[in-house]
Tab-separated table of C-alpha atoms in Angstrom:
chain	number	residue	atom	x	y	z
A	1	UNK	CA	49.963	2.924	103.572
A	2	UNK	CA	49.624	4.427	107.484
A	3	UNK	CA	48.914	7.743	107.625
A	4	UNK	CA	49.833	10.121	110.658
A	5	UNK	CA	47.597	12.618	112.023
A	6	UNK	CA	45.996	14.631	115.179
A	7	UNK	CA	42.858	13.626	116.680
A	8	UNK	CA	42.422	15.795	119.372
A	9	UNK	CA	44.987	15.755	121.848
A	10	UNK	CA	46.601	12.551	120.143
A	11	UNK	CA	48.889	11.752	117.394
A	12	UNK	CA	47.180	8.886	115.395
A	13	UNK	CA	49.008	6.103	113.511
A	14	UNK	CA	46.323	5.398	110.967
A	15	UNK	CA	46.695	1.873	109.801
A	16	UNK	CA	45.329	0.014	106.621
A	17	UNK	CA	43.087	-3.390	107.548
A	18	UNK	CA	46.086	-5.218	105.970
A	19	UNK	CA	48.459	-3.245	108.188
A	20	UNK	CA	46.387	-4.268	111.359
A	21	UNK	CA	46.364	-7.834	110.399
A	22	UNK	CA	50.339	-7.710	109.779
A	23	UNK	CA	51.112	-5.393	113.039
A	24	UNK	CA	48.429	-7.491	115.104
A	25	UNK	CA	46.975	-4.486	116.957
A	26	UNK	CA	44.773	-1.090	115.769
A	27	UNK	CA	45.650	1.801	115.118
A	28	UNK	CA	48.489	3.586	117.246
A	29	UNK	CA	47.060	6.425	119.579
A	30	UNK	CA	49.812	8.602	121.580
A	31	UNK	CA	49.494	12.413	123.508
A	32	UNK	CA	51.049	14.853	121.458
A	33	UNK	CA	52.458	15.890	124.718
A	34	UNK	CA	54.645	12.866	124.696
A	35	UNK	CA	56.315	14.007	120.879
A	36	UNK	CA	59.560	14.931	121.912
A	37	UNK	CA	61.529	15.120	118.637
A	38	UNK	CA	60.189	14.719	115.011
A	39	UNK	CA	63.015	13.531	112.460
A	40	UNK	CA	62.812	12.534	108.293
A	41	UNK	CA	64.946	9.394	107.817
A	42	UNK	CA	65.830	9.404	104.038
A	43	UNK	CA	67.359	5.436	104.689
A	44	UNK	CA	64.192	3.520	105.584
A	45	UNK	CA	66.663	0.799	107.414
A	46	UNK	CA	68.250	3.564	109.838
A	47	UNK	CA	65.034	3.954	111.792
A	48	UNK	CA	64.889	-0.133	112.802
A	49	UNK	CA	66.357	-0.592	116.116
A	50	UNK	CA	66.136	-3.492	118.161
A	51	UNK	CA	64.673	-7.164	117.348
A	52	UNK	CA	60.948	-7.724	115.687
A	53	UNK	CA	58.744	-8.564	118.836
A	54	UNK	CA	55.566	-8.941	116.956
A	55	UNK	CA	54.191	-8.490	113.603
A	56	UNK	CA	55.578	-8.676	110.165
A	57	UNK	CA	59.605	-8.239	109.196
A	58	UNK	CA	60.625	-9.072	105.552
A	59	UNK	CA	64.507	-8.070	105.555
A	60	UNK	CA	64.812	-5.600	102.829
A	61	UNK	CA	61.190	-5.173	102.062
A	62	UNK	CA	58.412	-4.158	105.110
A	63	UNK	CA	58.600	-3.980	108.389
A	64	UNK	CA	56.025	-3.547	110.504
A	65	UNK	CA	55.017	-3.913	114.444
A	66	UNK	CA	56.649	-3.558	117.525
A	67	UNK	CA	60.203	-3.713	117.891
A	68	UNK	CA	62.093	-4.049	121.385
A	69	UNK	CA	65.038	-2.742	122.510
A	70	UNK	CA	66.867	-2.386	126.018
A	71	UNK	CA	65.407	0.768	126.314
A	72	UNK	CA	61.935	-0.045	125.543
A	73	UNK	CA	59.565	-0.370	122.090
A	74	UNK	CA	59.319	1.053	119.348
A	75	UNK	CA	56.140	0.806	116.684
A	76	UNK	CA	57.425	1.009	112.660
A	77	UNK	CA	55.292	0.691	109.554
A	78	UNK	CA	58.105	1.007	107.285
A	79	UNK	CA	58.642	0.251	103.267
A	80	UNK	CA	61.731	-0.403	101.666
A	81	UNK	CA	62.572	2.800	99.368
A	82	UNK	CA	60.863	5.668	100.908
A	83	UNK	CA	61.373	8.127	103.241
A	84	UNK	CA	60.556	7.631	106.882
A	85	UNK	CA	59.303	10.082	109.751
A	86	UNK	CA	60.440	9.492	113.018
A	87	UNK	CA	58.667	10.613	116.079
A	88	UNK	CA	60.819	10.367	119.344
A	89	UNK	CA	58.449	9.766	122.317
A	90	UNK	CA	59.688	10.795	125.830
A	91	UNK	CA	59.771	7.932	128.122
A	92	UNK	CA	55.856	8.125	129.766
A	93	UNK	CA	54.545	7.163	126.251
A	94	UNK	CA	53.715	3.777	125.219
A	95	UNK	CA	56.481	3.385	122.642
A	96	UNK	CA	59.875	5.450	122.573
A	97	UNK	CA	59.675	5.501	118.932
A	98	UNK	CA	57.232	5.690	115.944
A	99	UNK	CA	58.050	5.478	112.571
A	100	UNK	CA	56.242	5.779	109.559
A	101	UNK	CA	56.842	5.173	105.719
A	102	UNK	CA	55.585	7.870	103.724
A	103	UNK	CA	55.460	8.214	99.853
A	104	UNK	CA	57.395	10.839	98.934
A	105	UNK	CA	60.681	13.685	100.834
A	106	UNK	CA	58.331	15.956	100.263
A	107	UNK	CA	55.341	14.074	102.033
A	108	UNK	CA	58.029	13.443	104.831
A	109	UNK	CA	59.172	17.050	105.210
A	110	UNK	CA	55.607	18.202	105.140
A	111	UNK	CA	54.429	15.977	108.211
A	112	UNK	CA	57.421	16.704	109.923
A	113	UNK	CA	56.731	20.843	109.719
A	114	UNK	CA	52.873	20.193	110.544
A	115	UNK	CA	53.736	17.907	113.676
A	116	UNK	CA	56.482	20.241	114.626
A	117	UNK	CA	53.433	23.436	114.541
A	118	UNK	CA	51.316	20.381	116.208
A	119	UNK	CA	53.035	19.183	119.225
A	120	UNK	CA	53.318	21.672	122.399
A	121	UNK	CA	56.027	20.318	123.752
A	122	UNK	CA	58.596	19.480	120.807
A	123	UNK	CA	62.697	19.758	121.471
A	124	UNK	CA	64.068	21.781	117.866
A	125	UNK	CA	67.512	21.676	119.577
A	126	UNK	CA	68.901	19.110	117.377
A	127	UNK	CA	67.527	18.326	113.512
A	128	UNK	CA	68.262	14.945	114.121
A	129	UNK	CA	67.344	11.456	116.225
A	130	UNK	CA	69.005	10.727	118.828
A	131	UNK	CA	71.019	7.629	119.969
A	132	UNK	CA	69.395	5.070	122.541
A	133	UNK	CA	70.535	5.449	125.997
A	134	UNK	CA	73.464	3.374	127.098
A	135	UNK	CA	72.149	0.394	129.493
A	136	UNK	CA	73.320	0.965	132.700
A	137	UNK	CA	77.249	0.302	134.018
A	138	UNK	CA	76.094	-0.308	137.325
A	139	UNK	CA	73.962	-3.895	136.683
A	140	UNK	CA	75.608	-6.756	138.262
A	141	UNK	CA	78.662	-7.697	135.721
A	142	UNK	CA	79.025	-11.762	134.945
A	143	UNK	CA	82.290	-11.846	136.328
A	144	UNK	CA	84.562	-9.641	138.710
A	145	UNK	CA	88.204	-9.445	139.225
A	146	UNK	CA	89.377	-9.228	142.675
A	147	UNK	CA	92.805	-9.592	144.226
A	148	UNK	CA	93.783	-12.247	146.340
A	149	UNK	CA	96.592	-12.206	148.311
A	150	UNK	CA	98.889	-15.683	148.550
A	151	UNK	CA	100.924	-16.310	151.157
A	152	UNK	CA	103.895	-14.878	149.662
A	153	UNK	CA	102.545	-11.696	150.154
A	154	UNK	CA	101.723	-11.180	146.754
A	155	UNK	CA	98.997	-10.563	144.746
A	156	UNK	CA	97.226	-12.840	142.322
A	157	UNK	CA	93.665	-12.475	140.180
A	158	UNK	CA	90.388	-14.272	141.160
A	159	UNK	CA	87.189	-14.355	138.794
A	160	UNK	CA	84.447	-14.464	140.812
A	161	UNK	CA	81.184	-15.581	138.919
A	162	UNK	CA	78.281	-13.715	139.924
């Protein structure tokens, strides 16, 4: 099972050699200046977001790998059943989320409280995760509605496609 801890001025995502193999990569290395927020997730399926990118997803079972999203990637080594840390990453770091299956609450909790001493630069404002950040409302829409005016003088709807 992946184990979390500092090395230096890094947060380390220990991984087993089967959990490399699944994830396709090493271990996960990220600045503990980049920890933003550090969360426990007693439903293991509440800290998924996004679509598998790469690695290994078994609905209902394990999960791990990258993950993408519209606002970026996230890295999970989660197991069905237990309770999950969650470590928001501000927006320089690699991935905007990690999150890690560990044994037992009490495992959880205990991480949580040691990163929380650990990182320099952690938000306690909230005690829980936050929601992704809309996409933006400005992107090009598919299709517009304009007016057109006919030559009655009145108005009628166009879709333009974009």
């Amino acid at each position: 099972m992946a184990r979390m801890f500092a090395d230096g001025d890094d947060l380390v995502v220990h991984l087993t050699w089967r959990e490399k193999t699944a994830a396709r990569r090493g271990d996960v290395r990220v600045p503990l200046t980049a920890v933003c927020r550090v969360t426990v997730e007693p439903d293991w399926w509440r800290a998924l977001r996004g679509v598998p990118q790469r690695g290994v997803s078994i609905p209902g079972v394990r999960c791990i790998g990258t993950r993408s999203h519209h606002a970026g990637l996230d890295f999970v080594a989660i197991q069905s059943g237990r309770p999950v840390v969650c470590v928001e990453l501000r927006p320089s770091a690699p991935f905007r989320l990690l999150a890690v299956s560990l044994p037992t609450r009490a495992d959880a909790r205990t991480t949580v409280q040691w990163l929380g001493r650990t990182a320099p630069k952690i938000d306690t404002s909230t005690p829980w995760r936050q929601p992704l950040p809309v996409p933006e409302e400005n992107s090009a829409p598919a299709t517009l509605m304009r007016l057109r005016e006919n030559p009655h003088g009145r108005s009628s709807p166009q879709f333009v496609r974009w």
